[in-house]
Amino acid sequence: MNKKNIQEKQLELRTWLKKIGLSQNEFAAIFLEETYEYVTDEEIEKFQESFKKQLTRKSTKPERIEAYLEYLYTTEKFKEAGYIRPRSVSDDILDPITEKMMKKISKELTEKIES
Protein backbone atom coordinates (compact mmCIF):
# COMPACT_ATOMS: atom_id res chain seq x y z
CA MET A 1 0.00 0.00 0.00
CA ASN A 2 1.50 3.32 -1.00
CA LYS A 3 1.47 6.53 1.02
CA LYS A 4 -1.56 7.90 -0.82
CA ASN A 5 -3.56 4.78 0.04
CA ILE A 6 -2.46 5.03 3.67
CA GLN A 7 -3.63 8.64 3.79
CA GLU A 8 -6.97 7.59 2.27
CA LYS A 9 -7.40 4.90 4.94
CA GLN A 10 -6.48 7.38 7.67
CA LEU A 11 -9.06 9.80 6.29
CA GLU A 12 -11.62 7.01 6.07
CA LEU A 13 -11.12 6.18 9.75
CA ARG A 14 -11.33 9.82 10.83
CA THR A 15 -14.48 10.27 8.71
CA TRP A 16 -16.19 7.21 10.23
CA LEU A 17 -15.35 8.42 13.73
CA LYS A 18 -17.01 11.76 12.99
CA LYS A 19 -20.06 10.09 11.44
CA ILE A 20 -20.74 7.96 14.49
CA GLY A 21 -19.92 10.72 16.94
CA LEU A 22 -16.77 9.33 18.52
CA SER A 23 -13.76 11.51 19.16
CA GLN A 24 -10.32 10.13 18.43
CA ASN A 25 -9.63 10.01 22.16
CA GLU A 26 -12.85 8.12 22.87
CA PHE A 27 -12.15 5.57 20.16
CA ALA A 28 -8.56 5.08 21.30
CA ALA A 29 -9.69 4.50 24.89
CA ILE A 30 -12.41 2.03 23.85
CA PHE A 31 -10.03 0.19 21.52
CA LEU A 32 -7.35 -0.14 24.20
CA GLU A 33 -9.78 -1.19 26.92
CA GLU A 34 -11.35 -3.83 24.67
CA THR A 35 -7.99 -5.10 23.44
CA TYR A 36 -6.32 -5.50 26.84
CA GLU A 37 -7.78 -6.88 30.02
CA TYR A 38 -6.48 -4.15 32.31
CA VAL A 39 -5.11 -0.73 31.37
CA THR A 40 -4.28 2.28 33.50
CA ASP A 41 -5.39 5.83 32.86
CA GLU A 42 -1.78 6.69 32.08
CA GLU A 43 -1.61 3.94 29.44
CA ILE A 44 -4.85 5.18 27.90
CA GLU A 45 -3.57 8.75 27.69
CA LYS A 46 -0.30 7.57 26.14
CA PHE A 47 -2.16 5.46 23.59
CA GLN A 48 -4.53 8.31 22.75
CA GLU A 49 -1.56 10.49 21.78
CA SER A 50 -0.03 7.67 19.78
CA PHE A 51 -3.34 7.00 18.02
CA LYS A 52 -3.71 10.64 16.97
CA LYS A 53 -0.22 10.57 15.47
CA GLN A 54 -0.97 7.33 13.63
CA LEU A 55 -3.91 9.05 11.94
CA THR A 56 -1.68 11.71 10.42
CA ARG A 57 1.73 10.08 9.96
CA LYS A 58 2.47 8.85 6.44
CA SER A 59 4.69 6.11 7.83
CA THR A 60 1.87 4.42 9.78
CA LYS A 61 1.61 0.77 8.85
CA PRO A 62 -1.51 0.09 6.77
CA GLU A 63 -2.22 -3.04 8.80
CA ARG A 64 -2.57 -0.84 11.87
CA ILE A 65 -5.21 1.40 10.28
CA GLU A 66 -7.02 -1.66 8.90
CA ALA A 67 -7.11 -3.17 12.38
CA TYR A 68 -8.67 0.02 13.76
CA LEU A 69 -11.26 0.05 10.96
CA GLU A 70 -12.11 -3.61 11.50
CA TYR A 71 -12.58 -2.97 15.19
CA LEU A 72 -14.65 0.16 14.54
CA TYR A 73 -17.09 -1.82 12.38
CA THR A 74 -17.79 -4.13 15.33
CA THR A 75 -18.52 -1.43 17.91
CA GLU A 76 -21.99 -0.82 19.28
CA LYS A 77 -21.67 2.88 18.44
CA PHE A 78 -21.17 1.98 14.76
CA LYS A 79 -24.17 -0.35 14.74
CA GLU A 80 -26.36 2.06 16.71
CA ALA A 81 -25.66 4.74 14.11
CA GLY A 82 -27.29 2.43 11.56
CA TYR A 83 -24.21 1.74 9.49
CA ILE A 84 -23.03 -1.56 8.10
CA ARG A 85 -19.47 -2.56 7.33
CA PRO A 86 -18.50 -1.25 3.89
CA ARG A 87 -17.32 -3.86 1.45
CA SER A 88 -15.11 -3.17 -1.51
CA VAL A 89 -14.08 -5.90 -3.89
CA SER A 90 -11.55 -5.02 -6.52
CA ASP A 91 -9.39 -8.01 -7.35
CA ASP A 92 -8.01 -5.89 -10.22
CA ILE A 93 -11.15 -6.45 -12.30
CA LEU A 94 -11.22 -2.83 -13.39
CA ASP A 95 -8.40 -0.87 -14.89
CA PRO A 96 -7.04 1.85 -12.57
CA ILE A 97 -8.77 4.74 -14.36
CA THR A 98 -12.18 3.07 -14.24
CA GLU A 99 -11.68 2.12 -10.60
CA LYS A 100 -10.83 5.73 -9.75
CA MET A 101 -13.96 6.93 -11.57
CA MET A 102 -16.11 4.39 -9.72
CA LYS A 103 -14.70 5.55 -6.37
CA LYS A 104 -15.54 9.14 -7.30
CA ILE A 105 -19.10 8.20 -8.26
CA SER A 106 -19.52 6.20 -5.05
CA LYS A 107 -18.27 9.12 -2.98
CA GLU A 108 -20.63 11.56 -4.73
CA LEU A 109 -23.60 9.22 -4.17
CA THR A 110 -22.74 8.84 -0.51
CA GLU A 111 -22.53 12.62 -0.09
CA LYS A 112 -25.93 13.10 -1.79
CA ILE A 113 -27.55 10.44 0.37
CA GLU A 114 -26.13 11.96 3.56
CA SER A 115 -27.20 15.51 2.75
PDB file of C-alpha atoms in Angstrom:
ATOM      1  CA  MET A   1       0.000   0.000   0.000  1.00  0.00           C
ATOM      2  CA  ASN A   2       1.503   3.319  -0.997  1.00  0.00           C
ATOM      3  CA  LYS A   3       1.474   6.533   1.022  1.00  0.00           C
ATOM      4  CA  LYS A   4      -1.560   7.896  -0.821  1.00  0.00           C
ATOM      5  CA  ASN A   5      -3.558   4.783   0.043  1.00  0.00           C
ATOM      6  CA  ILE A   6      -2.462   5.033   3.671  1.00  0.00           C
ATOM      7  CA  GLN A   7      -3.633   8.641   3.787  1.00  0.00           C
ATOM      8  CA  GLU A   8      -6.966   7.592   2.270  1.00  0.00           C
ATOM      9  CA  LYS A   9      -7.399   4.903   4.938  1.00  0.00           C
ATOM     10  CA  GLN A  10      -6.480   7.382   7.668  1.00  0.00           C
ATOM     11  CA  LEU A  11      -9.062   9.805   6.289  1.00  0.00           C
ATOM     12  CA  GLU A  12     -11.622   7.005   6.069  1.00  0.00           C
ATOM     13  CA  LEU A  13     -11.119   6.177   9.750  1.00  0.00           C
ATOM     14  CA  ARG A  14     -11.326   9.822  10.830  1.00  0.00           C
ATOM     15  CA  THR A  15     -14.481  10.267   8.714  1.00  0.00           C
ATOM     16  CA  TRP A  16     -16.191   7.215  10.230  1.00  0.00           C
ATOM     17  CA  LEU A  17     -15.351   8.417  13.728  1.00  0.00           C
ATOM     18  CA  LYS A  18     -17.009  11.757  12.989  1.00  0.00           C
ATOM     19  CA  LYS A  19     -20.058  10.088  11.436  1.00  0.00           C
ATOM     20  CA  ILE A  20     -20.740   7.964  14.488  1.00  0.00           C
ATOM     21  CA  GLY A  21     -19.917  10.723  16.944  1.00  0.00           C
ATOM     22  CA  LEU A  22     -16.768   9.333  18.519  1.00  0.00           C
ATOM     23  CA  SER A  23     -13.757  11.515  19.160  1.00  0.00           C
ATOM     24  CA  GLN A  24     -10.320  10.134  18.426  1.00  0.00           C
ATOM     25  CA  ASN A  25      -9.629  10.011  22.163  1.00  0.00           C
ATOM     26  CA  GLU A  26     -12.853   8.119  22.874  1.00  0.00           C
ATOM     27  CA  PHE A  27     -12.150   5.575  20.157  1.00  0.00           C
ATOM     28  CA  ALA A  28      -8.564   5.084  21.301  1.00  0.00           C
ATOM     29  CA  ALA A  29      -9.693   4.496  24.891  1.00  0.00           C
ATOM     30  CA  ILE A  30     -12.413   2.034  23.852  1.00  0.00           C
ATOM     31  CA  PHE A  31     -10.034   0.194  21.523  1.00  0.00           C
ATOM     32  CA  LEU A  32      -7.355  -0.137  24.200  1.00  0.00           C
ATOM     33  CA  GLU A  33      -9.784  -1.192  26.923  1.00  0.00           C
ATOM     34  CA  GLU A  34     -11.351  -3.834  24.675  1.00  0.00           C
ATOM     35  CA  THR A  35      -7.992  -5.101  23.438  1.00  0.00           C
ATOM     36  CA  TYR A  36      -6.316  -5.496  26.835  1.00  0.00           C
ATOM     37  CA  GLU A  37      -7.779  -6.882  30.025  1.00  0.00           C
ATOM     38  CA  TYR A  38      -6.475  -4.154  32.306  1.00  0.00           C
ATOM     39  CA  VAL A  39      -5.111  -0.726  31.374  1.00  0.00           C
ATOM     40  CA  THR A  40      -4.282   2.277  33.505  1.00  0.00           C
ATOM     41  CA  ASP A  41      -5.390   5.834  32.863  1.00  0.00           C
ATOM     42  CA  GLU A  42      -1.782   6.688  32.085  1.00  0.00           C
ATOM     43  CA  GLU A  43      -1.606   3.941  29.440  1.00  0.00           C
ATOM     44  CA  ILE A  44      -4.855   5.184  27.898  1.00  0.00           C
ATOM     45  CA  GLU A  45      -3.567   8.753  27.691  1.00  0.00           C
ATOM     46  CA  LYS A  46      -0.300   7.572  26.144  1.00  0.00           C
ATOM     47  CA  PHE A  47      -2.157   5.460  23.590  1.00  0.00           C
ATOM     48  CA  GLN A  48      -4.525   8.309  22.746  1.00  0.00           C
ATOM     49  CA  GLU A  49      -1.562  10.493  21.784  1.00  0.00           C
ATOM     50  CA  SER A  50      -0.028   7.673  19.785  1.00  0.00           C
ATOM     51  CA  PHE A  51      -3.335   6.995  18.021  1.00  0.00           C
ATOM     52  CA  LYS A  52      -3.705  10.641  16.971  1.00  0.00           C
ATOM     53  CA  LYS A  53      -0.216  10.570  15.471  1.00  0.00           C
ATOM     54  CA  GLN A  54      -0.968   7.332  13.635  1.00  0.00           C
ATOM     55  CA  LEU A  55      -3.912   9.047  11.941  1.00  0.00           C
ATOM     56  CA  THR A  56      -1.675  11.708  10.419  1.00  0.00           C
ATOM     57  CA  ARG A  57       1.729  10.084   9.961  1.00  0.00           C
ATOM     58  CA  LYS A  58       2.466   8.852   6.437  1.00  0.00           C
ATOM     59  CA  SER A  59       4.687   6.107   7.834  1.00  0.00           C
ATOM     60  CA  THR A  60       1.871   4.424   9.782  1.00  0.00           C
ATOM     61  CA  LYS A  61       1.615   0.769   8.850  1.00  0.00           C
ATOM     62  CA  PRO A  62      -1.508   0.094   6.772  1.00  0.00           C
ATOM     63  CA  GLU A  63      -2.222  -3.039   8.802  1.00  0.00           C
ATOM     64  CA  ARG A  64      -2.568  -0.838  11.868  1.00  0.00           C
ATOM     65  CA  ILE A  65      -5.208   1.398  10.275  1.00  0.00           C
ATOM     66  CA  GLU A  66      -7.022  -1.659   8.896  1.00  0.00           C
ATOM     67  CA  ALA A  67      -7.109  -3.165  12.384  1.00  0.00           C
ATOM     68  CA  TYR A  68      -8.674   0.015  13.756  1.00  0.00           C
ATOM     69  CA  LEU A  69     -11.256   0.045  10.958  1.00  0.00           C
ATOM     70  CA  GLU A  70     -12.111  -3.609  11.497  1.00  0.00           C
ATOM     71  CA  TYR A  71     -12.578  -2.969  15.193  1.00  0.00           C
ATOM     72  CA  LEU A  72     -14.651   0.164  14.544  1.00  0.00           C
ATOM     73  CA  TYR A  73     -17.093  -1.817  12.383  1.00  0.00           C
ATOM     74  CA  THR A  74     -17.793  -4.135  15.332  1.00  0.00           C
ATOM     75  CA  THR A  75     -18.519  -1.429  17.912  1.00  0.00           C
ATOM     76  CA  GLU A  76     -21.992  -0.815  19.279  1.00  0.00           C
ATOM     77  CA  LYS A  77     -21.669   2.877  18.436  1.00  0.00           C
ATOM     78  CA  PHE A  78     -21.167   1.981  14.760  1.00  0.00           C
ATOM     79  CA  LYS A  79     -24.167  -0.354  14.741  1.00  0.00           C
ATOM     80  CA  GLU A  80     -26.361   2.061  16.713  1.00  0.00           C
ATOM     81  CA  ALA A  81     -25.660   4.744  14.106  1.00  0.00           C
ATOM     82  CA  GLY A  82     -27.290   2.433  11.558  1.00  0.00           C
ATOM     83  CA  TYR A  83     -24.206   1.744   9.488  1.00  0.00           C
ATOM     84  CA  ILE A  84     -23.026  -1.560   8.101  1.00  0.00           C
ATOM     85  CA  ARG A  85     -19.475  -2.559   7.331  1.00  0.00           C
ATOM     86  CA  PRO A  86     -18.503  -1.253   3.887  1.00  0.00           C
ATOM     87  CA  ARG A  87     -17.317  -3.863   1.446  1.00  0.00           C
ATOM     88  CA  SER A  88     -15.107  -3.169  -1.510  1.00  0.00           C
ATOM     89  CA  VAL A  89     -14.083  -5.898  -3.889  1.00  0.00           C
ATOM     90  CA  SER A  90     -11.550  -5.023  -6.519  1.00  0.00           C
ATOM     91  CA  ASP A  91      -9.386  -8.008  -7.353  1.00  0.00           C
ATOM     92  CA  ASP A  92      -8.011  -5.887 -10.218  1.00  0.00           C
ATOM     93  CA  ILE A  93     -11.145  -6.455 -12.298  1.00  0.00           C
ATOM     94  CA  LEU A  94     -11.217  -2.828 -13.386  1.00  0.00           C
ATOM     95  CA  ASP A  95      -8.402  -0.872 -14.895  1.00  0.00           C
ATOM     96  CA  PRO A  96      -7.043   1.850 -12.565  1.00  0.00           C
ATOM     97  CA  ILE A  97      -8.768   4.741 -14.361  1.00  0.00           C
ATOM     98  CA  THR A  98     -12.177   3.065 -14.240  1.00  0.00           C
ATOM     99  CA  GLU A  99     -11.684   2.115 -10.605  1.00  0.00           C
ATOM    100  CA  LYS A 100     -10.833   5.727  -9.754  1.00  0.00           C
ATOM    101  CA  MET A 101     -13.962   6.935 -11.567  1.00  0.00           C
ATOM    102  CA  MET A 102     -16.108   4.391  -9.718  1.00  0.00           C
ATOM    103  CA  LYS A 103     -14.705   5.548  -6.366  1.00  0.00           C
ATOM    104  CA  LYS A 104     -15.540   9.135  -7.295  1.00  0.00           C
ATOM    105  CA  ILE A 105     -19.104   8.199  -8.257  1.00  0.00           C
ATOM    106  CA  SER A 106     -19.523   6.205  -5.054  1.00  0.00           C
ATOM    107  CA  LYS A 107     -18.272   9.119  -2.982  1.00  0.00           C
ATOM    108  CA  GLU A 108     -20.632  11.560  -4.732  1.00  0.00           C
ATOM    109  CA  LEU A 109     -23.601   9.224  -4.171  1.00  0.00           C
ATOM    110  CA  THR A 110     -22.739   8.843  -0.511  1.00  0.00           C
ATOM    111  CA  GLU A 111     -22.532  12.618  -0.089  1.00  0.00           C
ATOM    112  CA  LYS A 112     -25.932  13.097  -1.785  1.00  0.00           C
ATOM    113  CA  ILE A 113     -27.545  10.440   0.372  1.00  0.00           C
ATOM    114  CA  GLU A 114     -26.132  11.957   3.559  1.00  0.00           C
ATOM    115  CA  SER A 115     -27.203  15.508   2.749  1.00  0.00           C
TER     116      SER A 115
END
